[in-house]
Short mmCIF file of C-alpha atoms in Angstrom, two decimals:
data_model
loop_
_atom_site.label_atom_id
_atom_site.label_comp_id
_atom_site.label_asym_id
_atom_site.label_seq_id
_atom_site.Cartn_x
_atom_site.Cartn_y
_atom_site.Cartn_z
CA UNK A 120 259.17 167.34 -100.54
CA UNK A 121 257.55 165.89 -97.57
CA UNK A 122 255.04 162.94 -98.97
CA UNK A 123 256.07 162.31 -102.61
CA UNK A 124 257.56 159.11 -103.64
CA UNK A 125 260.73 159.77 -105.59
CA UNK A 126 262.31 157.99 -108.80
CA UNK A 127 265.43 156.25 -108.29
CA UNK A 128 266.01 157.23 -112.44
CA UNK A 129 265.20 159.22 -114.75
CA UNK A 130 265.77 158.36 -118.06
CA UNK A 131 265.69 161.43 -120.61
CA UNK A 132 265.05 161.22 -124.61
CA UNK A 133 267.20 163.86 -126.84
CA UNK A 134 265.91 164.27 -129.84
CA UNK A 135 262.30 166.39 -129.73
CA UNK A 136 262.33 166.35 -125.70
CA UNK A 137 265.58 167.73 -124.02
CA UNK A 138 266.91 169.11 -127.26
CA UNK A 139 265.70 171.79 -129.41
CA UNK A 140 266.90 173.12 -132.51
CA UNK A 141 270.57 172.64 -133.27
CA UNK A 142 271.35 170.10 -130.15
CA UNK A 143 270.44 173.72 -127.57
CA UNK A 144 269.20 172.31 -123.82
CA UNK A 145 266.97 175.39 -122.46
CA UNK A 146 268.27 176.86 -118.97
CA UNK A 147 265.36 176.03 -117.68
CA UNK A 148 265.41 172.35 -118.44
CA UNK A 149 268.91 171.91 -117.28
CA UNK A 150 268.61 174.18 -113.96
CA UNK A 151 265.71 171.56 -113.73
CA UNK A 152 267.99 168.30 -114.17
CA UNK A 153 270.38 169.85 -111.24
CA UNK A 154 267.78 170.10 -109.11
CA UNK A 155 266.70 166.29 -109.74
CA UNK A 156 270.63 165.46 -109.37
CA UNK A 157 270.83 166.93 -105.70
CA UNK A 158 267.80 165.68 -104.64
CA UNK A 159 269.35 161.67 -105.10
CA UNK A 160 267.64 161.03 -108.67
CA UNK A 161 269.90 159.68 -110.66
CA UNK A 162 269.92 160.90 -114.32
CA UNK A 163 270.76 158.61 -117.90
CA UNK A 164 269.76 159.41 -121.54
CA UNK A 165 267.67 157.09 -123.45
CA UNK A 166 268.37 157.54 -127.25
CA UNK A 167 268.15 156.80 -130.66
CA UNK A 168 272.02 158.14 -130.74
CA UNK A 169 274.78 156.58 -131.06
CA UNK A 170 277.21 156.91 -127.81
CA UNK A 171 279.16 159.50 -129.53
CA UNK A 172 275.71 161.81 -130.53
CA UNK A 173 275.10 161.34 -126.98
CA UNK A 174 278.13 162.30 -124.90
CA UNK A 175 278.58 165.73 -125.53
CA UNK A 176 274.82 166.11 -123.61
CA UNK A 177 275.64 163.79 -120.60
CA UNK A 178 278.75 165.47 -120.29
CA UNK A 179 277.01 169.17 -120.75
CA UNK A 180 274.99 167.82 -118.04
CA UNK A 181 277.82 166.35 -115.66
CA UNK A 182 275.90 162.84 -115.81
CA UNK A 183 277.43 160.19 -114.80
CA UNK A 184 275.02 157.17 -114.71
CA UNK A 185 275.54 155.05 -117.78
CA UNK A 186 273.23 156.08 -121.03
CA UNK A 187 271.11 153.81 -122.94
CA UNK A 188 271.93 154.70 -126.29
CA UNK A 189 271.28 153.40 -130.33
CA UNK A 190 267.71 152.71 -129.17
CA UNK A 191 268.63 150.31 -126.18
CA UNK A 192 271.33 148.35 -128.14
CA UNK A 193 273.75 150.05 -126.05
CA UNK A 194 275.06 151.04 -122.79
CA UNK A 195 277.19 152.98 -122.26
CA UNK A 196 279.68 154.60 -119.50
CA UNK A 197 278.43 158.66 -119.36
CA UNK A 198 282.23 159.69 -118.97
CA UNK A 199 284.75 157.98 -121.21
CA UNK A 200 281.80 156.95 -123.71
CA UNK A 201 282.95 152.72 -123.35
CA UNK A 202 280.31 150.73 -123.81
CA UNK A 203 279.71 148.34 -121.16
CA UNK A 204 276.95 145.86 -122.86
CA UNK A 205 275.50 145.86 -126.92
CA UNK A 206 272.83 143.44 -127.74
CA UNK A 207 273.88 143.87 -131.48
CA UNK A 208 272.43 142.55 -134.91
CA UNK A 209 274.13 139.74 -135.77
CA UNK A 210 276.91 139.59 -138.90
CA UNK A 211 275.22 137.21 -141.76
CA UNK A 212 272.02 139.93 -141.18
CA UNK A 213 274.22 143.01 -141.66
CA UNK A 214 275.73 141.37 -144.81
CA UNK A 215 272.59 140.16 -146.44
CA UNK A 216 271.07 143.23 -145.87
CA UNK A 217 273.76 145.01 -147.27
CA UNK A 218 273.28 143.32 -150.81
CA UNK A 219 269.78 143.39 -150.11
CA UNK A 220 269.54 147.34 -149.73
CA UNK A 221 272.02 147.14 -152.67
CA UNK A 222 269.77 145.34 -155.32
CA UNK A 223 266.80 147.94 -154.50
CA UNK A 224 268.57 150.91 -154.55
CA UNK A 225 268.76 151.25 -150.84
CA UNK A 226 271.36 153.22 -149.67
CA UNK A 227 273.05 151.45 -146.32
CA UNK A 228 273.80 152.62 -143.09
CA UNK A 229 275.51 151.02 -140.05
CA UNK A 230 275.08 151.93 -136.60
CA UNK A 231 278.35 151.04 -134.67
CA UNK A 232 278.02 152.56 -131.20
CA UNK A 233 281.20 154.79 -131.72
CA UNK A 234 280.93 155.79 -134.99
CA UNK A 235 278.64 155.43 -138.23
CA UNK A 236 279.38 153.88 -142.22
CA UNK A 237 276.91 154.20 -144.81
CA UNK A 238 277.48 154.95 -148.78
CA UNK A 239 277.53 157.91 -151.00
CA UNK A 240 274.57 159.08 -151.51
CA UNK A 241 272.18 162.67 -152.22
CA UNK A 242 274.02 164.72 -149.07
CA UNK A 243 270.59 165.36 -147.98
CA UNK A 244 269.83 161.63 -146.10
CA UNK A 245 273.62 162.55 -145.04
CA UNK A 246 272.97 165.16 -142.96
CA UNK A 247 269.85 163.29 -141.63
CA UNK A 248 272.18 160.35 -140.71
CA UNK A 249 274.32 163.06 -138.55
CA UNK A 250 271.93 163.95 -136.23
CA UNK A 251 272.51 160.23 -134.77
CA UNK A 252 276.37 161.00 -134.17
CA UNK A 253 278.80 164.02 -136.41
CA UNK A 254 280.91 160.66 -136.89
CA UNK A 255 280.07 159.90 -140.33
CA UNK A 256 282.25 158.17 -142.89
CA UNK A 257 281.05 157.55 -146.58
CA UNK A 258 282.42 154.52 -148.73
CA UNK A 259 281.62 153.70 -152.39
CA UNK A 260 280.90 150.84 -151.55
CA UNK A 261 280.46 148.72 -148.04
CA UNK A 262 281.20 145.92 -148.98
CA UNK A 263 284.87 146.75 -150.28
CA UNK A 264 285.39 149.11 -147.17
CA UNK A 265 287.76 148.30 -144.74
CA UNK A 266 284.67 149.37 -142.39
CA UNK A 267 283.42 145.72 -143.61
CA UNK A 268 285.70 143.66 -141.10
CA UNK A 269 283.02 145.51 -138.32
CA UNK A 270 280.24 144.64 -140.04
CA UNK A 271 280.05 142.20 -136.21
CA UNK A 272 279.53 145.70 -134.24
CA UNK A 273 276.80 147.15 -136.26
CA UNK A 274 274.07 148.22 -133.32
CA UNK A 275 271.87 149.76 -135.75
CA UNK A 276 271.20 149.60 -139.91
CA UNK A 277 269.09 152.35 -141.77
CA UNK A 278 268.50 152.19 -145.35
CA UNK A 279 267.31 155.53 -147.53
CA UNK A 280 265.54 154.70 -150.80
CA UNK A 281 262.38 155.21 -152.24
CA UNK A 282 259.07 153.56 -151.34
CA UNK A 283 259.13 150.23 -152.78
CA UNK A 284 262.80 149.67 -152.56
CA UNK A 285 262.40 150.18 -149.27
CA UNK A 286 259.31 147.67 -148.56
CA UNK A 287 260.67 145.51 -151.08
CA UNK A 288 263.92 145.22 -148.59
CA UNK A 289 262.20 144.97 -145.58
CA UNK A 290 260.06 141.85 -147.20
CA UNK A 291 263.32 140.49 -147.94
CA UNK A 292 264.47 140.88 -144.23
CA UNK A 293 260.85 139.58 -142.88
CA UNK A 294 260.99 135.66 -144.88
CA UNK A 295 264.60 135.36 -143.69
CA UNK A 296 264.90 136.77 -139.96
CA UNK A 297 261.46 138.42 -139.08
CA UNK A 298 262.79 136.50 -135.93
CA UNK A 299 265.12 138.00 -134.80
CA UNK A 300 264.87 141.62 -135.93
CA UNK A 301 262.87 144.87 -135.01
CA UNK A 302 262.34 146.19 -138.51
CA UNK A 303 260.15 149.51 -138.85
CA UNK A 304 259.75 151.46 -142.38
CA UNK A 305 258.70 155.03 -142.11
CA UNK A 306 258.62 158.44 -144.88
CA UNK A 307 262.08 160.75 -144.45
CA UNK A 308 261.22 163.59 -146.49
CA UNK A 309 259.32 165.61 -148.55
CA UNK A 310 260.66 164.21 -151.71
CA UNK A 311 258.89 160.44 -151.46
CA UNK A 312 262.09 158.62 -149.93
CA UNK A 313 261.70 156.49 -146.92
CA UNK A 314 263.81 155.31 -144.13
CA UNK A 315 264.38 151.57 -142.96
CA UNK A 316 265.76 151.31 -139.34
CA UNK A 317 266.62 147.05 -138.51
CA UNK A 318 267.48 146.36 -134.61
CA UNK A 319 268.00 143.54 -133.28
CA UNK A 320 264.80 142.34 -131.44
CA UNK A 321 266.26 142.11 -127.69
CA UNK A 322 267.26 146.19 -128.54
CA UNK A 323 264.42 148.91 -127.97
CA UNK A 324 264.83 151.71 -124.57
CA UNK A 325 262.64 149.85 -122.19
CA UNK A 326 265.03 146.83 -122.71
CA UNK A 327 268.03 149.14 -122.53
CA UNK A 328 266.63 150.51 -119.30
CA UNK A 329 266.03 147.11 -117.94
CA UNK A 330 269.38 145.99 -118.57
CA UNK A 331 270.58 149.17 -117.13
CA UNK A 332 268.03 148.41 -113.47
CA UNK A 333 269.73 145.19 -113.29
CA UNK A 334 273.33 146.81 -113.12
CA UNK A 335 271.71 149.58 -110.17
CA UNK A 336 269.61 147.20 -107.98
CA UNK A 337 266.53 149.10 -109.31
CA UNK A 338 263.09 147.76 -110.75
CA UNK A 339 260.56 149.81 -113.56
CA UNK A 340 258.58 151.25 -110.62
CA UNK A 341 261.89 153.12 -109.98
CA UNK A 342 262.02 154.29 -113.04
CA UNK A 343 260.43 157.66 -114.46
CA UNK A 344 261.10 158.25 -118.21
CA UNK A 345 260.47 161.61 -120.65
CA UNK A 346 259.96 161.59 -124.51
CA UNK A 347 257.73 162.36 -127.64
CA UNK A 348 257.96 159.60 -130.07
CA UNK A 349 257.36 156.52 -131.61
CA UNK A 350 260.11 154.80 -129.97
CA UNK A 351 259.47 156.16 -126.82
CA UNK A 352 256.56 154.33 -126.49
CA UNK A 353 257.96 150.61 -125.39
CA UNK A 354 259.66 152.23 -122.41
CA UNK A 355 256.21 154.56 -121.48
CA UNK A 356 255.07 150.91 -121.15
CA UNK A 357 257.59 149.51 -118.96
CA UNK A 358 258.39 152.79 -116.59
CA UNK A 359 257.03 153.35 -113.25
CA UNK A 360 256.01 156.47 -114.55
CA UNK A 361 255.93 158.18 -118.46
CA UNK A 362 256.00 161.42 -119.48
CA UNK A 363 255.13 162.63 -123.08
CA UNK A 364 256.21 165.86 -124.63
CA UNK A 365 253.24 168.06 -125.16
CA UNK A 366 253.44 167.91 -128.98
CA UNK A 367 253.69 164.21 -128.77
CA UNK A 368 251.33 162.27 -131.28
CA UNK A 369 248.16 160.93 -129.69
CA UNK A 370 248.94 157.52 -130.38
CA UNK A 371 252.29 157.85 -128.64
CA UNK A 372 250.90 160.26 -125.65
CA UNK A 373 248.13 158.18 -125.06
CA UNK A 374 250.66 155.17 -123.57
CA UNK A 375 252.22 157.54 -121.35
CA UNK A 376 250.99 157.75 -117.51
CA UNK A 377 251.14 161.61 -117.98
CA UNK A 378 250.87 164.36 -121.14
CA UNK A 379 252.88 167.69 -120.36
CA UNK A 380 252.08 170.89 -121.88
CA UNK A 381 255.64 171.86 -122.65
CA UNK A 382 257.56 171.02 -126.27
CA UNK A 383 261.41 171.55 -127.01
CA UNK A 384 260.55 173.63 -129.38
CA UNK A 385 261.38 177.12 -128.99
CA UNK A 386 262.11 177.77 -125.50
CA UNK A 387 261.95 174.61 -124.36
CA UNK A 388 260.78 173.80 -120.92
CA UNK A 389 259.60 169.77 -120.72
CA UNK A 390 262.06 168.48 -118.98
CA UNK A 391 261.91 170.93 -116.30
CA UNK A 392 257.74 170.84 -116.26
CA UNK A 393 258.45 166.89 -115.63
CA UNK A 394 260.87 167.46 -113.36
CA UNK A 395 258.38 169.88 -111.30
CA UNK A 396 255.67 167.11 -110.86
CA UNK A 397 258.10 164.35 -109.56
CA UNK A 398 259.91 166.86 -107.46
CA UNK A 399 255.89 167.29 -106.22
#
């Protein structure tokens, strides 16, 4: 490794990057992460999943560096999962958004740092939401549930419904709270369902990693990141070195400093490829 400048921190996306089907970590990737740790590189996770959805992977890898979860809204301890810092949606935003989703036949879900609360609806939607965490509780109505008392703890709000309802909810949100939130609407499946994702404006993976770097005494030039999707673009632009997975869409990959050949599909190996390049 003579002449190679190693990053001080390596941040890995989970779904589509490190994790394949069934949350499987390829042996090649697992071993490479061990090599990175032995070389003195701190390794963390930067994911849209909440803490309880990311902890099993962090523990399997033996990570100790705080985790960037909920798309940067939360920094969590990698061992016990306690939140170290949080940038949450305002209580009034959450309450109003939940009512607006109900008015437009959009099924609401609240992502807290440790669990998800939502309302009953199609089983397929609940299955999709569980990819963020297995700790999902469904209620007939959030406003009449015990979860309502935790509306000030929401890191991400997601709504699922037909496109028209999602777009009307997004328009309502833009008109009342456009300056304080980030929103994204996207198609979810072949049944014409759409999803609306809402976060505090100070929450994305780049801002979460920046807060972690303040804690660790690092700057962006000392960080390398690996990801594959649209929510990874902020950290691609921010980090000193960034790797887009081989299956990343071109509009995502163009923001990374390097594109990998491997993917998380099948046998994996993309993370190992990135670490191989870092170690020279």
